[in-house]
C-alpha cells in the first residue's frame, strides 16, 4: 500500500470512529476476548498489530488525522459564516456583484478593485478605488449588504478624490502597490503576481484582469475590476 492509499485508509477509519478506543474495539473478536479474558490487553495487542481484523493504525496517526479533519471542518464552517452577503435579498446590481465576489475575495481566488463615484453625506462628489478583499478583512460588510449604509471610498482606500475640495489621496494596501506618478495614469500593481492593473477605460485593464461597468441605482458611477492571479501558491 502506497502513502496515498494509506492516508485514505486512515481517513476512512478516522471518520468512522469517534475515538481510537472505538477503533481498537472494532478489531477485537469474541474469540480474542474468550482466550485473553482482558479487554485492555486485547486493545494493546491490536494497537501493536498482533491482533485485529483490518488495517493497523497507530494511535498518534489516528489522533493527528482526527485533529486535522476537525480543523478543516471548523475552517469551512467559519468561512461560510464570514459571508455577510449570504441570505440577503439583494435588489441592486452593485450589491449583487459584490455578493458574487465575496467568497473568492476572502480566499484569494480573485482580487477585486471597486471604483465608485457619488456624493457623500455632505453633498460633495467623491470618487475612489477600493481594494475589496482588504476592506472585507478590516470592515463588517453587513451594514452594506443589509442596506443600512452605502459603500463609499475613504481617504484610507487605494485612491480617494474629493471633487469639491480637490483633495487627492493614494495608499498602497496589503494586496496592491499604487503607482500614481506615471505617464499612463493611475496604475495598481498586484503584489502577489506583480501584474499591473490599468484602470483607464480607454485601454485594456491588463493581463488576467477584466473591467465591468455596473448599472446601479446606488451611485453615479460604479465599475468593478477583477484580477485573477496565476501565481502558484
mmCIF file of C-alpha atoms in Angstrom:
data_model
loop_
_atom_site.group_PDB
_atom_site.id
_atom_site.type_symbol
_atom_site.label_atom_id
_atom_site.label_comp_id
_atom_site.label_asym_id
_atom_site.label_seq_id
_atom_site.Cartn_x
_atom_site.Cartn_y
_atom_site.Cartn_z
ATOM 1 C CA UNK A 1 0.000 0.000 0.000
ATOM 2 C CA UNK A 2 1.492 3.361 -1.027
ATOM 3 C CA UNK A 3 1.415 6.521 1.094
ATOM 4 C CA UNK A 4 -1.687 7.993 -0.588
ATOM 5 C CA UNK A 5 -3.662 4.764 -0.190
ATOM 6 C CA UNK A 6 -2.618 4.522 3.457
ATOM 7 C CA UNK A 7 -3.751 8.111 4.162
ATOM 8 C CA UNK A 8 -7.088 7.357 2.516
ATOM 9 C CA UNK A 9 -7.469 4.233 4.654
ATOM 10 C CA UNK A 10 -6.649 6.176 7.836
ATOM 11 C CA UNK A 11 -9.124 8.915 6.889
ATOM 12 C CA UNK A 12 -11.852 6.332 6.373
ATOM 13 C CA UNK A 13 -11.153 4.880 9.825
ATOM 14 C CA UNK A 14 -10.990 8.298 11.482
ATOM 15 C CA UNK A 15 -14.343 9.371 10.066
ATOM 16 C CA UNK A 16 -15.954 6.056 11.044
ATOM 17 C CA UNK A 17 -14.904 6.014 14.723
ATOM 18 C CA UNK A 18 -15.170 8.761 17.345
ATOM 19 C CA UNK A 19 -12.198 7.602 19.416
ATOM 20 C CA UNK A 20 -9.141 5.440 18.970
ATOM 21 C CA UNK A 21 -10.527 3.020 21.581
ATOM 22 C CA UNK A 22 -13.683 2.588 19.487
ATOM 23 C CA UNK A 23 -11.486 1.647 16.525
ATOM 24 C CA UNK A 24 -9.494 -0.863 18.631
ATOM 25 C CA UNK A 25 -12.705 -2.443 19.927
ATOM 26 C CA UNK A 26 -13.933 -2.917 16.370
ATOM 27 C CA UNK A 27 -10.844 -5.035 15.654
ATOM 28 C CA UNK A 28 -11.330 -7.351 18.631
ATOM 29 C CA UNK A 29 -13.264 -10.570 18.043
ATOM 30 C CA UNK A 30 -15.268 -12.565 20.535
ATOM 31 C CA UNK A 31 -12.627 -15.286 20.192
ATOM 32 C CA UNK A 32 -9.903 -12.828 21.280
ATOM 33 C CA UNK A 33 -11.867 -11.903 24.398
ATOM 34 C CA UNK A 34 -12.552 -15.557 25.170
ATOM 35 C CA UNK A 35 -8.882 -16.507 25.209
ATOM 36 C CA UNK A 36 -7.384 -13.281 26.542
ATOM 37 C CA UNK A 37 -10.118 -12.586 29.117
ATOM 38 C CA UNK A 38 -8.909 -8.950 29.259
ATOM 39 C CA UNK A 39 -10.290 -6.165 27.048
ATOM 40 C CA UNK A 40 -7.357 -3.856 27.845
ATOM 41 C CA UNK A 41 -4.827 -6.467 26.804
ATOM 42 C CA UNK A 42 -6.802 -7.195 23.653
ATOM 43 C CA UNK A 43 -6.685 -3.485 22.761
ATOM 44 C CA UNK A 44 -2.928 -3.373 23.319
ATOM 45 C CA UNK A 45 -2.387 -6.349 21.037
ATOM 46 C CA UNK A 46 -4.488 -4.725 18.277
ATOM 47 C CA UNK A 47 -2.554 -1.465 18.673
ATOM 48 C CA UNK A 48 0.737 -3.375 18.332
ATOM 49 C CA UNK A 49 -0.551 -5.239 15.291
ATOM 50 C CA UNK A 50 -0.654 -8.711 16.841
ATOM 51 C CA UNK A 51 -4.423 -8.955 16.759
ATOM 52 C CA UNK A 52 -7.104 -7.378 14.641
ATOM 53 C CA UNK A 53 -9.216 -7.910 11.571
ATOM 54 C CA UNK A 54 -8.128 -4.931 9.478
ATOM 55 C CA UNK A 55 -5.676 -2.073 8.957
ATOM 56 C CA UNK A 56 -3.108 -1.369 11.666
ATOM 57 C CA UNK A 57 -3.311 2.305 12.656
ATOM 58 C CA UNK A 58 -1.077 3.905 15.262
ATOM 59 C CA UNK A 59 -2.667 5.994 17.975
ATOM 60 C CA UNK A 60 -0.684 9.125 17.021
ATOM 61 C CA UNK A 61 -1.706 8.772 13.350
ATOM 62 C CA UNK A 62 -5.368 8.386 14.293
ATOM 63 C CA UNK A 63 -5.358 11.398 16.626
ATOM 64 C CA UNK A 64 -3.366 13.586 14.193
ATOM 65 C CA UNK A 65 -5.778 12.898 11.325
ATOM 66 C CA UNK A 66 -8.778 13.324 13.632
ATOM 67 C CA UNK A 67 -7.490 16.761 14.658
ATOM 68 C CA UNK A 68 -6.698 17.752 11.055
ATOM 69 C CA UNK A 69 -10.181 16.794 9.847
ATOM 70 C CA UNK A 70 -11.793 18.712 12.705
ATOM 71 C CA UNK A 71 -9.702 21.818 11.966
ATOM 72 C CA UNK A 72 -10.689 21.641 8.291
ATOM 73 C CA UNK A 73 -14.355 21.257 9.238
ATOM 74 C CA UNK A 74 -14.244 24.250 11.583
ATOM 75 C CA UNK A 75 -12.400 26.336 8.985
ATOM 76 C CA UNK A 76 -15.058 25.547 6.376
ATOM 77 C CA UNK A 77 -17.840 26.435 8.804
ATOM 78 C CA UNK A 78 -16.099 29.679 9.762
ATOM 79 C CA UNK A 79 -15.619 30.573 6.101
ATOM 80 C CA UNK A 80 -19.337 30.104 5.451
ATOM 81 C CA UNK A 81 -20.197 32.275 8.430
ATOM 82 C CA UNK A 82 -17.972 35.115 7.214
ATOM 83 C CA UNK A 83 -20.031 35.557 4.037
ATOM 84 C CA UNK A 84 -22.057 38.553 5.134
ATOM 85 C CA UNK A 85 -23.974 38.568 1.851
ATOM 86 C CA UNK A 86 -25.425 35.100 2.482
ATOM 87 C CA UNK A 87 -29.194 35.026 2.789
ATOM 88 C CA UNK A 88 -29.639 38.682 1.833
ATOM 89 C CA UNK A 89 -32.391 39.706 -0.598
ATOM 90 C CA UNK A 90 -30.227 41.930 -2.782
ATOM 91 C CA UNK A 91 -32.027 44.012 -5.391
ATOM 92 C CA UNK A 92 -29.351 46.322 -6.796
ATOM 93 C CA UNK A 93 -26.859 45.098 -9.396
ATOM 94 C CA UNK A 94 -23.911 46.572 -7.485
ATOM 95 C CA UNK A 95 -24.618 44.664 -4.275
ATOM 96 C CA UNK A 96 -25.304 41.504 -6.254
ATOM 97 C CA UNK A 97 -21.914 41.874 -7.969
ATOM 98 C CA UNK A 98 -20.158 42.262 -4.606
ATOM 99 C CA UNK A 99 -22.001 39.248 -3.174
ATOM 100 C CA UNK A 100 -20.937 37.032 -6.072
ATOM 101 C CA UNK A 101 -17.307 38.000 -5.444
ATOM 102 C CA UNK A 102 -17.263 37.957 -1.645
ATOM 103 C CA UNK A 103 -16.096 34.375 -1.087
ATOM 104 C CA UNK A 104 -13.431 34.454 -3.832
ATOM 105 C CA UNK A 105 -12.005 37.684 -2.413
ATOM 106 C CA UNK A 106 -11.962 36.144 1.057
ATOM 107 C CA UNK A 107 -9.949 33.129 -0.079
ATOM 108 C CA UNK A 108 -7.720 34.931 -2.591
ATOM 109 C CA UNK A 109 -9.003 33.296 -5.773
ATOM 110 C CA UNK A 110 -9.951 36.709 -7.151
ATOM 111 C CA UNK A 111 -8.833 40.222 -6.296
ATOM 112 C CA UNK A 112 -11.496 42.847 -6.949
ATOM 113 C CA UNK A 113 -10.961 46.593 -7.188
ATOM 114 C CA UNK A 114 -14.101 48.718 -6.930
ATOM 115 C CA UNK A 115 -14.406 52.182 -8.456
ATOM 116 C CA UNK A 116 -17.197 54.367 -7.072
ATOM 117 C CA UNK A 117 -18.199 57.943 -7.902
ATOM 118 C CA UNK A 118 -21.022 59.550 -5.955
ATOM 119 C CA UNK A 119 -21.880 62.208 -3.370
ATOM 120 C CA UNK A 120 -21.033 61.795 0.292
ATOM 121 C CA UNK A 121 -23.225 62.718 3.284
ATOM 122 C CA UNK A 122 -22.137 66.375 2.919
ATOM 123 C CA UNK A 123 -23.286 66.529 -0.700
ATOM 124 C CA UNK A 124 -19.712 66.573 -2.002
ATOM 125 C CA UNK A 125 -18.847 64.485 -5.038
ATOM 126 C CA UNK A 126 -16.161 61.909 -4.240
ATOM 127 C CA UNK A 127 -14.598 59.044 -6.148
ATOM 128 C CA UNK A 128 -12.011 56.402 -5.497
ATOM 129 C CA UNK A 129 -10.722 52.885 -5.918
ATOM 130 C CA UNK A 130 -11.340 50.315 -3.170
ATOM 131 C CA UNK A 131 -9.390 47.101 -2.526
ATOM 132 C CA UNK A 132 -12.409 44.868 -1.872
ATOM 133 C CA UNK A 133 -10.507 41.985 -0.250
ATOM 134 C CA UNK A 134 -8.706 44.367 2.114
ATOM 135 C CA UNK A 135 -11.892 46.182 3.144
ATOM 136 C CA UNK A 136 -13.583 42.806 3.760
ATOM 137 C CA UNK A 137 -10.845 41.938 6.258
ATOM 138 C CA UNK A 138 -10.956 45.194 8.212
ATOM 139 C CA UNK A 139 -14.638 46.069 7.975
ATOM 140 C CA UNK A 140 -18.006 44.400 8.553
ATOM 141 C CA UNK A 141 -19.889 44.455 5.232
ATOM 142 C CA UNK A 142 -23.143 43.516 6.938
ATOM 143 C CA UNK A 143 -24.121 47.201 7.006
ATOM 144 C CA UNK A 144 -23.655 47.455 3.226
ATOM 145 C CA UNK A 145 -25.369 44.219 2.201
ATOM 146 C CA UNK A 146 -28.274 44.968 4.554
ATOM 147 C CA UNK A 147 -28.689 48.442 3.029
ATOM 148 C CA UNK A 148 -28.040 50.294 6.296
ATOM 149 C CA UNK A 149 -25.123 52.182 4.742
ATOM 150 C CA UNK A 150 -23.670 52.740 1.293
ATOM 151 C CA UNK A 151 -20.141 51.690 0.474
ATOM 152 C CA UNK A 152 -18.106 54.784 -0.387
ATOM 153 C CA UNK A 153 -14.388 55.412 -0.938
ATOM 154 C CA UNK A 154 -12.429 56.716 2.041
ATOM 155 C CA UNK A 155 -9.165 58.671 2.309
ATOM 156 C CA UNK A 156 -7.627 55.398 3.541
ATOM 157 C CA UNK A 157 -8.518 53.481 0.348
ATOM 158 C CA UNK A 158 -6.247 52.874 -2.652
ATOM 159 C CA UNK A 159 -7.293 56.224 -4.057
ATOM 160 C CA UNK A 160 -9.653 58.945 -2.945
ATOM 161 C CA UNK A 161 -10.602 62.227 -4.608
ATOM 162 C CA UNK A 162 -12.947 64.935 -3.355
ATOM 163 C CA UNK A 163 -14.119 66.896 -6.394
ATOM 164 C CA UNK A 164 -15.192 69.891 -4.282
ATOM 165 C CA UNK A 165 -12.115 70.318 -2.091
ATOM 166 C CA UNK A 166 -9.742 68.830 -4.724
ATOM 167 C CA UNK A 167 -8.137 66.625 -2.072
ATOM 168 C CA UNK A 168 -6.426 63.612 -3.646
ATOM 169 C CA UNK A 169 -5.001 60.700 -1.640
ATOM 170 C CA UNK A 170 -3.320 57.425 -2.662
ATOM 171 C CA UNK A 171 -2.487 54.475 -0.423
ATOM 172 C CA UNK A 172 -0.927 51.093 -1.121
ATOM 173 C CA UNK A 173 -2.675 48.129 0.517
ATOM 174 C CA UNK A 174 -1.532 44.628 1.513
ATOM 175 C CA UNK A 175 -2.644 43.490 -1.960
ATOM 176 C CA UNK A 176 -1.732 46.404 -4.231
ATOM 177 C CA UNK A 177 1.057 48.897 -4.770
ATOM 178 C CA UNK A 178 -0.253 52.230 -6.054
ATOM 179 C CA UNK A 179 1.676 53.774 -8.952
ATOM 180 C CA UNK A 180 0.332 57.327 -9.179
ATOM 181 C CA UNK A 181 3.191 59.219 -10.850
ATOM 182 C CA UNK A 182 3.038 57.551 -14.244
ATOM 183 C CA UNK A 183 2.543 58.745 -17.827
ATOM 184 C CA UNK A 184 -0.142 56.086 -18.298
ATOM 185 C CA UNK A 185 -2.145 57.463 -15.395
ATOM 186 C CA UNK A 186 -3.097 55.682 -12.203
ATOM 187 C CA UNK A 187 -1.874 52.083 -12.038
ATOM 188 C CA UNK A 188 -2.141 49.340 -9.418
ATOM 189 C CA UNK A 189 0.438 46.545 -9.140
ATOM 190 C CA UNK A 190 -0.946 43.338 -7.638
ATOM 191 C CA UNK A 191 1.703 42.226 -5.148
ATOM 192 C CA UNK A 192 1.037 38.518 -5.464
ATOM 193 C CA UNK A 193 1.940 38.174 -9.159
ATOM 194 C CA UNK A 194 3.288 41.701 -9.831
ATOM 195 C CA UNK A 195 0.818 42.215 -12.691
ATOM 196 C CA UNK A 196 -0.299 45.765 -13.484
ATOM 197 C CA UNK A 197 -3.965 46.747 -13.340
ATOM 198 C CA UNK A 198 -4.680 49.731 -15.588
ATOM 199 C CA UNK A 199 -7.952 51.461 -14.685
ATOM 200 C CA UNK A 200 -8.005 53.709 -17.772
ATOM 201 C CA UNK A 201 -11.287 52.824 -19.579
ATOM 202 C CA UNK A 202 -9.658 53.552 -22.957
ATOM 203 C CA UNK A 203 -7.119 50.717 -22.667
ATOM 204 C CA UNK A 204 -7.043 47.078 -21.612
ATOM 205 C CA UNK A 205 -7.020 46.595 -17.824
ATOM 206 C CA UNK A 206 -4.076 44.190 -18.172
ATOM 207 C CA UNK A 207 -3.225 40.510 -18.005
ATOM 208 C CA UNK A 208 -5.812 38.304 -16.294
ATOM 209 C CA UNK A 209 -7.942 41.360 -15.496
ATOM 210 C CA UNK A 210 -11.418 42.459 -16.556
ATOM 211 C CA UNK A 211 -13.279 45.761 -16.343
ATOM 212 C CA UNK A 212 -17.050 45.592 -15.753
ATOM 213 C CA UNK A 213 -19.206 48.756 -15.580
ATOM 214 C CA UNK A 214 -22.153 48.208 -13.246
ATOM 215 C CA UNK A 215 -25.610 49.617 -13.920
ATOM 216 C CA UNK A 216 -26.761 50.685 -10.468
ATOM 217 C CA UNK A 217 -29.265 52.996 -8.800
ATOM 218 C CA UNK A 218 -26.980 53.469 -5.795
ATOM 219 C CA UNK A 219 -24.193 55.505 -7.414
ATOM 220 C CA UNK A 220 -23.454 57.971 -10.180
ATOM 221 C CA UNK A 221 -20.859 55.528 -11.484
ATOM 222 C CA UNK A 222 -19.590 52.111 -10.404
ATOM 223 C CA UNK A 223 -17.001 49.884 -12.082
ATOM 224 C CA UNK A 224 -15.607 46.550 -10.935
ATOM 225 C CA UNK A 225 -12.160 45.278 -11.880
ATOM 226 C CA UNK A 226 -11.459 41.575 -11.319
ATOM 227 C CA UNK A 227 -7.915 40.227 -11.317
ATOM 228 C CA UNK A 228 -7.135 36.506 -11.203
ATOM 229 C CA UNK A 229 -3.637 35.692 -10.017
ATOM 230 C CA UNK A 230 -1.873 32.926 -11.946
ATOM 231 C CA UNK A 231 0.951 32.636 -9.448
ATOM 232 C CA UNK A 232 1.098 29.206 -7.829
ATOM 233 C CA UNK A 233 0.949 29.043 -4.049
#
